[in-house]
Amino acid sequence: VPSTLSGRYLCYSFGFICILMFTVLISAAGDVLMEIFDDYALRRRRLSFFVKNKVGATLTWLVIFVGYMFLLAGVIQGYNDDRRGEKTPIEDAIWFSYITLTTVGFGDVTISNDTMTIWDIFYLSPLMLLGFSVLRNFLLKLSELVMHYFPEDEYTLKQRLQDLRECQEGLEISEVEDCGSKRDESVTSRDDSNLSTKEVKGHDIA
């Protein structure tokens, strides 16, 4: 923890840049990992369900994340056993994996930093990066699943604001209000027209 003002300035500048670079790295690694997994699953028809089905894909990445969390917990147990000479309880190792990969970081369970060597960085850092990438892919699939069952309205807020912005150019305030109301009426009439068309098609099919 920086105790001087210059140290805090260093964290403000260099630390923020490192966070941005690490975020880009996680995104790129997550894309590569997902492409490899999707290609492997699609090559085997029995596994294509875990890619094409949104629920299956979300649950798959959740299982992968939980399994990787247990794997990291085993690595942490071995690391502390080798450096401290004491066995870390499995529940503490799992808790450390969880708060680390989810970036919560309470600091109640840590690894031995005073005995860490330069060589530990070459396997601990990739392990953390891979775990962040797995979590990123799970959250991405989860967001796609939520958007699938709760889609946006046909006339989104972005479109509404864009229409109002276009109407405001060269118009008075009263005319702008009329423009917005006319736009709403056109959208409503279009929805009613689509509904009537669907009903007619339904009667034709019957």
GROMACS .gro file of C-alpha atoms in nm:
model
  206
    1VAL     CA    1   0.000   0.000   0.000
    2PRO     CA    2   0.154   0.336  -0.100
    3SER     CA    3   0.221   0.555   0.203
    4THR     CA    4   0.354   0.864   0.022
    5LEU     CA    5   0.185   1.106  -0.215
    6SER     CA    6   0.427   1.022  -0.497
    7GLY     CA    7   0.348   0.654  -0.453
    8ARG     CA    8  -0.021   0.726  -0.488
    9TYR     CA    9   0.043   0.930  -0.802
   10LEU     CA   10   0.232   0.632  -0.942
   11CYS     CA   11  -0.068   0.408  -0.871
   12TYR     CA   12  -0.301   0.663  -1.029
   13SER     CA   13  -0.107   0.669  -1.355
   14PHE     CA   14   0.093   0.351  -1.404
   15GLY     CA   15  -0.149   0.134  -1.207
   16PHE     CA   16  -0.448   0.249  -1.412
   17ILE     CA   17  -0.261   0.182  -1.736
   18CYS     CA   18  -0.176  -0.168  -1.614
   19ILE     CA   19  -0.542  -0.232  -1.534
   20LEU     CA   20  -0.643  -0.128  -1.886
   21MET     CA   21  -0.377  -0.346  -2.046
   22PHE     CA   22  -0.468  -0.644  -1.829
   23THR     CA   23  -0.836  -0.603  -1.919
   24VAL     CA   24  -0.752  -0.607  -2.290
   25LEU     CA   25  -0.535  -0.912  -2.235
   26ILE     CA   26  -0.816  -1.095  -2.054
   27SER     CA   27  -1.059  -1.014  -2.335
   28ALA     CA   28  -0.818  -1.138  -2.603
   29ALA     CA   29  -0.734  -1.454  -2.410
   30GLY     CA   30  -1.103  -1.520  -2.349
   31ASP     CA   31  -1.181  -1.491  -2.720
   32VAL     CA   32  -0.905  -1.736  -2.811
   33LEU     CA   33  -1.014  -1.979  -2.540
   34MET     CA   34  -1.377  -1.966  -2.650
   35GLU     CA   35  -1.289  -2.014  -3.018
   36ILE     CA   36  -1.082  -2.321  -2.936
   37PHE     CA   37  -1.356  -2.469  -2.719
   38ASP     CA   38  -1.633  -2.397  -2.972
   39ASP     CA   39  -1.432  -2.545  -3.257
   40TYR     CA   40  -1.356  -2.859  -3.055
   41ALA     CA   41  -1.722  -2.902  -2.958
   42LEU     CA   42  -1.857  -2.840  -3.309
   43ARG     CA   43  -1.621  -3.098  -3.457
   44ARG     CA   44  -1.792  -3.355  -3.236
   45ARG     CA   45  -2.165  -3.358  -3.292
   46ARG     CA   46  -2.238  -3.492  -2.946
   47LEU     CA   47  -2.083  -3.182  -2.791
   48SER     CA   48  -2.244  -2.925  -3.023
   49PHE     CA   49  -2.526  -2.880  -2.769
   50PHE     CA   50  -2.281  -2.706  -2.536
   51VAL     CA   51  -2.219  -2.441  -2.804
   52LYS     CA   52  -2.543  -2.395  -2.996
   53ASN     CA   53  -2.778  -2.408  -2.697
   54LYS     CA   54  -2.752  -2.093  -2.484
   55VAL     CA   55  -2.847  -2.267  -2.160
   56GLY     CA   56  -2.604  -2.550  -2.230
   57ALA     CA   57  -2.323  -2.308  -2.315
   58THR     CA   58  -2.381  -2.106  -1.997
   59LEU     CA   59  -2.386  -2.412  -1.773
   60THR     CA   60  -2.078  -2.551  -1.947
   61TRP     CA   61  -1.869  -2.244  -1.876
   62LEU     CA   62  -2.001  -2.235  -1.520
   63VAL     CA   63  -1.886  -2.594  -1.465
   64ILE     CA   64  -1.550  -2.512  -1.624
   65PHE     CA   65  -1.508  -2.212  -1.394
   66VAL     CA   66  -1.595  -2.410  -1.080
   67GLY     CA   67  -1.362  -2.692  -1.184
   68TYR     CA   68  -1.082  -2.446  -1.254
   69MET     CA   69  -1.139  -2.287  -0.914
   70PHE     CA   70  -1.079  -2.625  -0.750
   71LEU     CA   71  -0.770  -2.675  -0.966
   72LEU     CA   72  -0.627  -2.342  -0.857
   73ALA     CA   73  -0.706  -2.429  -0.497
   74GLY     CA   74  -0.495  -2.744  -0.531
   75VAL     CA   75  -0.206  -2.541  -0.674
   76ILE     CA   76  -0.229  -2.295  -0.384
   77GLN     CA   77  -0.225  -2.581  -0.136
   78GLY     CA   78   0.090  -2.721  -0.292
   79TYR     CA   79   0.253  -2.378  -0.303
   80ASN     CA   80   0.190  -2.299   0.063
   81ASP     CA   81   0.290  -2.650   0.166
   82ASP     CA   82   0.621  -2.612  -0.016
   83ARG     CA   83   0.698  -2.259   0.107
   84ARG     CA   84   0.548  -2.252   0.454
   85GLY     CA   85   0.579  -2.618   0.539
   86GLU     CA   86   0.216  -2.633   0.648
   87LYS     CA   87  -0.095  -2.772   0.487
   88THR     CA   88  -0.354  -2.514   0.386
   89PRO     CA   89  -0.712  -2.631   0.456
   90ILE     CA   90  -0.902  -2.704   0.138
   91GLU     CA   91  -1.181  -2.464   0.233
   92ASP     CA   92  -0.927  -2.180   0.271
   93ALA     CA   93  -0.767  -2.268  -0.063
   94ILE     CA   94  -1.106  -2.269  -0.238
   95TRP     CA   95  -1.196  -1.940  -0.072
   96PHE     CA   96  -0.869  -1.787  -0.190
   97SER     CA   97  -0.937  -1.908  -0.545
   98TYR     CA   98  -1.287  -1.761  -0.539
   99ILE     CA   99  -1.196  -1.416  -0.406
  100THR     CA  100  -0.898  -1.399  -0.642
  101LEU     CA  101  -1.071  -1.500  -0.965
  102THR     CA  102  -1.373  -1.282  -0.890
  103THR     CA  103  -1.137  -0.992  -0.796
  104VAL     CA  104  -1.307  -0.949  -0.458
  105GLY     CA  105  -0.981  -0.987  -0.269
  106PHE     CA  106  -1.072  -0.954   0.098
  107GLY     CA  107  -0.715  -1.033   0.200
  108ASP     CA  108  -0.810  -1.271   0.480
  109VAL     CA  109  -0.647  -1.567   0.301
  110THR     CA  110  -0.321  -1.505   0.114
  111ILE     CA  111  -0.025  -1.692  -0.026
  112SER     CA  112   0.326  -1.661   0.107
  113ASN     CA  113   0.468  -1.349  -0.058
  114ASP     CA  114   0.796  -1.328   0.133
  115THR     CA  115   0.911  -1.663  -0.007
  116MET     CA  116   0.795  -1.601  -0.365
  117THR     CA  117   1.063  -1.621  -0.633
  118ILE     CA  118   1.080  -1.482  -0.984
  119TRP     CA  119   1.005  -1.827  -1.125
  120ASP     CA  120   0.671  -1.839  -0.946
  121ILE     CA  121   0.548  -1.552  -1.161
  122PHE     CA  122   0.585  -1.762  -1.476
  123TYR     CA  123   0.322  -2.015  -1.365
  124LEU     CA  124   0.108  -1.827  -1.113
  125SER     CA  125   0.035  -1.534  -1.345
  126PRO     CA  126  -0.078  -1.753  -1.641
  127LEU     CA  127  -0.296  -1.954  -1.403
  128MET     CA  128  -0.467  -1.637  -1.282
  129LEU     CA  129  -0.504  -1.504  -1.636
  130LEU     CA  130  -0.663  -1.827  -1.754
  131GLY     CA  131  -0.904  -1.821  -1.461
  132PHE     CA  132  -1.006  -1.462  -1.539
  133SER     CA  133  -1.063  -1.563  -1.902
  134VAL     CA  134  -1.285  -1.855  -1.802
  135LEU     CA  135  -1.491  -1.628  -1.576
  136ARG     CA  136  -1.517  -1.373  -1.857
  137ASN     CA  137  -1.653  -1.635  -2.097
  138PHE     CA  138  -1.907  -1.754  -1.842
  139LEU     CA  139  -2.033  -1.400  -1.783
  140LEU     CA  140  -2.048  -1.342  -2.159
  141LYS     CA  141  -2.261  -1.654  -2.213
  142LEU     CA  142  -2.478  -1.559  -1.917
  143SER     CA  143  -2.545  -1.214  -2.063
  144GLU     CA  144  -2.634  -1.370  -2.400
  145LEU     CA  145  -2.877  -1.604  -2.223
  146VAL     CA  146  -3.043  -1.317  -2.036
  147MET     CA  147  -3.074  -1.108  -2.354
  148HIS     CA  148  -3.227  -1.409  -2.531
  149TYR     CA  149  -3.511  -1.442  -2.280
  150PHE     CA  150  -3.543  -1.068  -2.218
  151PRO     CA  151  -3.488  -0.911  -2.561
  152GLU     CA  152  -3.490  -0.538  -2.625
  153ASP     CA  153  -3.804  -0.368  -2.747
  154GLU     CA  154  -3.836  -0.315  -3.120
  155TYR     CA  155  -3.829   0.059  -3.065
  156THR     CA  156  -3.530   0.098  -2.833
  157LEU     CA  157  -3.432   0.397  -2.622
  158LYS     CA  158  -3.139   0.464  -2.854
  159GLN     CA  159  -3.370   0.485  -3.154
  160ARG     CA  160  -3.612   0.707  -2.964
  161LEU     CA  161  -3.338   0.953  -2.866
  162GLN     CA  162  -3.202   0.953  -3.220
  163ASP     CA  163  -3.544   1.033  -3.364
  164LEU     CA  164  -3.597   1.314  -3.114
  165ARG     CA  165  -3.251   1.453  -3.190
  166GLU     CA  166  -3.327   1.458  -3.560
  167CYS     CA  167  -3.662   1.627  -3.497
  168GLN     CA  168  -3.503   1.898  -3.282
  169GLU     CA  169  -3.291   2.029  -3.567
  170GLY     CA  170  -3.460   2.349  -3.683
  171LEU     CA  171  -3.789   2.290  -3.497
  172GLU     CA  172  -3.962   2.473  -3.215
  173ILE     CA  173  -4.026   2.311  -2.877
  174SER     CA  174  -4.395   2.253  -2.952
  175GLU     CA  175  -4.307   2.098  -3.286
  176VAL     CA  176  -4.054   1.870  -3.116
  177GLU     CA  177  -4.321   1.742  -2.879
  178ASP     CA  178  -4.554   1.683  -3.174
  179CYS     CA  179  -4.274   1.500  -3.351
  180GLY     CA  180  -4.222   1.266  -3.057
  181SER     CA  181  -4.593   1.196  -3.025
  182LYS     CA  182  -4.627   1.133  -3.397
  183ARG     CA  183  -4.336   0.893  -3.382
  184ASP     CA  184  -4.501   0.703  -3.097
  185GLU     CA  185  -4.826   0.689  -3.293
  186SER     CA  186  -4.646   0.553  -3.600
  187VAL     CA  187  -4.475   0.285  -3.392
  188THR     CA  188  -4.808   0.190  -3.231
  189SER     CA  189  -4.984   0.171  -3.567
  190ARG     CA  190  -4.699  -0.038  -3.706
  191ASP     CA  191  -4.726  -0.280  -3.415
  192ASP     CA  192  -5.104  -0.302  -3.464
  193SER     CA  193  -5.049  -0.367  -3.833
  194ASN     CA  194  -4.803  -0.646  -3.759
  195LEU     CA  195  -5.046  -0.798  -3.510
  196SER     CA  196  -5.331  -0.785  -3.763
  197THR     CA  197  -5.110  -0.950  -4.025
  198LYS     CA  198  -5.025  -1.231  -3.785
  199GLU     CA  199  -5.394  -1.281  -3.706
  200VAL     CA  200  -5.482  -1.297  -4.077
  201LYS     CA  201  -5.210  -1.551  -4.137
  202GLY     CA  202  -5.337  -1.753  -3.843
  203HIS     CA  203  -5.689  -1.759  -3.990
  204ASP     CA  204  -5.552  -1.861  -4.329
  205ILE     CA  205  -5.361  -2.149  -4.175
  206ALA     CA  206  -5.669  -2.260  -3.982
   0.00000   0.00000   0.00000
